């Protein structure tokens, strides 16, 4: 995966989540809403909804919040209608950036996203301008300190479960799958006793774009500004910079 690793970012972000719990719950609620809207409100029959509910529970989102989001989507409660959109552009230093949003007002969101790019030395582009630089993959992380299974055994289990690839990074095993195989791989490995520190379907950059310190600091500000927006669900990029800058993301 071209040296791409999300593990360190995940570790750093855990410490900041308590302060942003309200925003995190809101983002989970929107994810649950759209998944239930598309595939129905029964997690047993809707794999996408099941995954979003699991992610929400991993962040300790209350069951009543989860149920409320599902009921809004299925029409049992009144609520706003949300739309999924993706914005693409170039960040400082020519980095590729993809922004996934869920909004009930796309004009407002487009204006806010464009402002963030312009303020931090980037440019919002047309749809498709950077999407070809990313692959949509299932992504699973096993913390090495939480398992006594050796690397070869983990890899064998992952491949037998249907994973495409596994990489060992500092402190973790990162497993990649085809999006359609993600749930099967996750369930199979969980039945074998593995627990995941992260489990999601995400965008993985094909190659990384190395930037200098100045561009890297601007990129950090761009990503943080985007992630602080209520409508933003995920920000994907291909920046590679020194460790100090990457740890700020």
XYZ file of C-alpha atoms in Angstrom:
249
model
C 0.000 0.000 0.000
C 2.877 2.310 -0.909
C 4.029 2.627 2.667
C 0.677 4.037 3.755
C -0.138 3.482 7.416
C -3.032 4.907 9.377
C -2.073 3.178 12.632
C -0.096 6.028 14.235
C -2.805 8.514 13.364
C -5.398 6.252 14.979
C -3.349 6.041 18.175
C -2.943 9.807 18.383
C -6.588 10.566 17.624
C -7.860 8.297 20.399
C -6.578 10.728 23.004
C -8.490 13.624 21.480
C -11.813 11.875 21.014
C -13.289 12.637 24.423
C -13.152 16.366 23.735
C -14.975 15.867 20.446
C -17.469 13.241 21.557
C -20.509 15.287 20.570
C -19.206 15.779 17.036
C -18.219 12.127 16.817
C -21.728 11.026 17.790
C -23.210 13.397 15.210
C -21.012 11.926 12.473
C -21.927 8.393 13.499
C -25.622 9.332 13.517
C -25.351 10.606 9.947
C -23.526 7.442 8.847
C -26.210 5.283 10.445
C -28.951 7.410 8.892
C -27.641 7.069 5.337
C -26.900 3.333 5.705
C -30.423 2.664 7.001
C -31.908 4.898 4.296
C -30.157 2.912 1.582
C -30.516 -0.643 2.872
C -33.220 -0.700 5.519
C -33.220 -0.409 9.287
C -32.392 -4.013 10.242
C -28.634 -4.443 10.889
C -28.958 -8.205 10.422
C -30.147 -7.676 6.849
C -28.058 -4.597 6.069
C -24.289 -5.149 6.253
C -23.536 -1.454 5.761
C -25.759 -0.497 8.676
C -24.279 -3.253 10.822
C -20.786 -1.872 10.221
C -21.743 1.729 11.020
C -23.516 0.638 14.208
C -20.441 -1.330 15.291
C -18.219 1.715 14.703
C -20.612 3.917 16.696
C -20.656 1.478 19.599
C -16.856 1.293 19.569
C -16.929 5.040 20.355
C -19.483 4.398 23.143
C -22.376 6.027 21.327
C -25.565 5.385 23.372
C -28.044 2.866 21.968
C -30.852 5.436 22.089
C -28.875 7.717 19.747
C -28.330 4.827 17.358
C -32.010 3.846 17.435
C -33.066 7.456 16.844
C -30.899 7.737 13.734
C -32.316 4.493 12.328
C -35.907 5.581 13.019
C -35.333 8.915 11.278
C -34.057 7.090 8.208
C -36.950 4.632 8.099
C -39.578 7.348 8.580
C -40.527 6.488 12.150
C -39.286 9.914 13.264
C -39.213 13.244 11.452
C -35.733 14.425 10.494
C -33.619 16.148 7.887
C -32.791 14.495 4.578
C -29.049 14.046 4.158
C -27.102 13.712 0.939
C -23.736 11.982 0.425
C -21.168 13.986 -1.549
C -17.451 13.796 -2.240
C -15.251 16.820 -2.897
C -11.819 16.484 -4.481
C -8.921 18.866 -4.699
C -5.259 19.589 -4.207
C -3.709 20.503 -0.909
C -0.447 22.351 -0.231
C 2.521 20.918 -2.094
C 0.303 19.248 -4.689
C -1.115 16.643 -2.314
C -4.326 14.866 -3.310
C -7.311 15.352 -1.001
C -10.737 13.689 -0.957
C -13.455 14.903 1.409
C -16.522 12.770 2.132
C -19.510 14.708 3.433
C -23.049 14.042 4.570
C -25.127 17.188 4.469
C -28.655 18.548 4.448
C -27.451 21.744 2.717
C -24.932 21.134 -0.046
C -24.558 24.830 -0.920
C -23.464 25.617 2.632
C -21.091 22.649 2.735
C -19.538 23.404 -0.661
C -18.847 26.977 0.436
C -17.238 25.856 3.701
C -15.058 23.226 2.000
C -13.923 25.670 -0.697
C -13.052 28.240 1.977
C -10.929 25.692 3.864
C -8.960 24.811 0.736
C -8.426 28.439 -0.260
C -7.395 29.542 3.231
C -4.746 26.842 3.559
C -3.005 26.954 0.196
C -5.096 24.361 -1.619
C -7.501 24.290 -4.529
C -10.883 22.599 -4.726
C -11.067 20.701 -8.025
C -13.573 18.956 -10.255
C -15.013 15.527 -9.488
C -12.546 12.882 -10.569
C -9.446 15.068 -10.415
C -7.780 12.950 -7.717
C -10.100 9.977 -7.167
C -8.004 7.816 -9.514
C -5.112 8.165 -7.047
C -6.993 6.231 -4.346
C -8.342 2.698 -3.968
C -11.389 1.891 -1.867
C -10.392 -0.879 0.522
C -11.494 -2.625 3.659
C -9.015 -1.819 6.421
C -8.519 -3.748 9.671
C -5.945 -3.203 12.417
C -4.823 -5.645 15.097
C -2.780 -4.210 17.957
C 0.237 -6.496 18.417
C 0.189 -5.906 22.175
C -3.348 -7.289 22.373
C -2.625 -10.659 20.771
C -0.168 -13.452 21.440
C -0.479 -14.792 17.877
C 2.678 -14.417 15.790
C 2.876 -12.538 12.504
C 2.863 -15.601 10.236
C -0.223 -17.004 11.941
C -2.097 -13.701 11.687
C -1.241 -13.453 7.997
C -2.376 -17.014 7.353
C -5.672 -16.378 9.145
C -6.213 -13.163 7.195
C -5.497 -14.688 3.795
C -7.653 -17.726 4.511
C -10.470 -15.385 5.564
C -10.265 -13.642 2.178
C -7.962 -10.656 2.795
C -5.887 -9.283 -0.071
C -2.830 -8.182 1.864
C -1.337 -7.724 5.330
C 1.435 -5.368 6.415
C 3.265 -5.290 9.717
C 3.954 -1.784 10.997
C 5.230 -0.554 14.321
C 2.959 -2.094 16.932
C 0.259 -3.388 14.611
C -0.872 -5.669 11.805
C -2.720 -3.838 9.021
C -5.034 -5.971 6.889
C -6.529 -4.876 3.554
C -9.547 -6.400 1.813
C -11.798 -5.870 -1.160
C -14.732 -3.761 0.122
C -17.188 -6.535 -0.726
C -15.168 -9.049 1.321
C -14.616 -6.753 4.295
C -17.473 -7.972 6.490
C -16.728 -11.651 5.819
C -13.028 -11.216 6.648
C -13.845 -9.275 9.802
C -16.444 -11.779 11.016
C -14.275 -14.817 10.228
C -11.270 -13.431 12.099
C -13.390 -12.346 15.049
C -14.689 -15.902 15.339
C -11.033 -16.997 15.514
C -10.538 -14.718 18.503
C -9.034 -11.603 16.925
C -10.071 -8.135 18.089
C -9.619 -5.039 15.920
C -8.429 -1.593 16.944
C -9.865 -0.210 13.711
C -12.252 -1.672 11.158
C -13.547 0.397 8.257
C -13.961 0.728 4.523
C -11.815 3.668 3.468
C -9.783 5.244 0.678
C -6.121 4.220 0.501
C -3.693 6.295 -1.610
C -1.837 4.382 -4.314
C 1.282 6.516 -3.822
C 2.333 9.127 -1.298
C 3.274 12.742 -2.063
C 6.233 13.957 -0.024
C 6.089 17.600 1.044
C 8.425 19.978 2.875
C 7.789 21.330 6.366
C 6.024 24.490 5.194
C 3.547 22.649 2.960
C 3.133 19.939 5.600
C 2.106 22.442 8.277
C -0.409 24.035 5.910
C -1.788 20.599 5.103
C -2.257 19.843 8.797
C -4.265 23.057 9.182
C -6.381 22.185 6.128
C -7.206 18.680 7.390
C -7.974 19.914 10.907
C -10.195 22.690 9.583
C -12.121 20.231 7.432
C -12.473 17.652 10.194
C -13.889 20.290 12.552
C -16.818 20.882 10.183
C -20.026 19.180 11.230
C -20.849 17.901 7.721
C -17.459 16.274 7.096
C -17.376 12.514 7.558
C -13.877 11.615 6.336
C -10.819 13.376 4.920
C -8.433 11.286 2.808
C -5.063 12.463 1.521
C -1.750 11.152 0.238
C 0.643 13.445 2.090
C 3.957 12.111 3.321
C 5.985 14.372 5.626
C 8.314 14.150 8.584
C 7.106 12.288 11.666
C 6.408 15.428 13.692
C 4.010 16.747 11.060
C 2.280 13.406 10.492
C 1.657 13.021 14.218
C -0.350 16.258 14.192
C -2.951 14.713 11.894
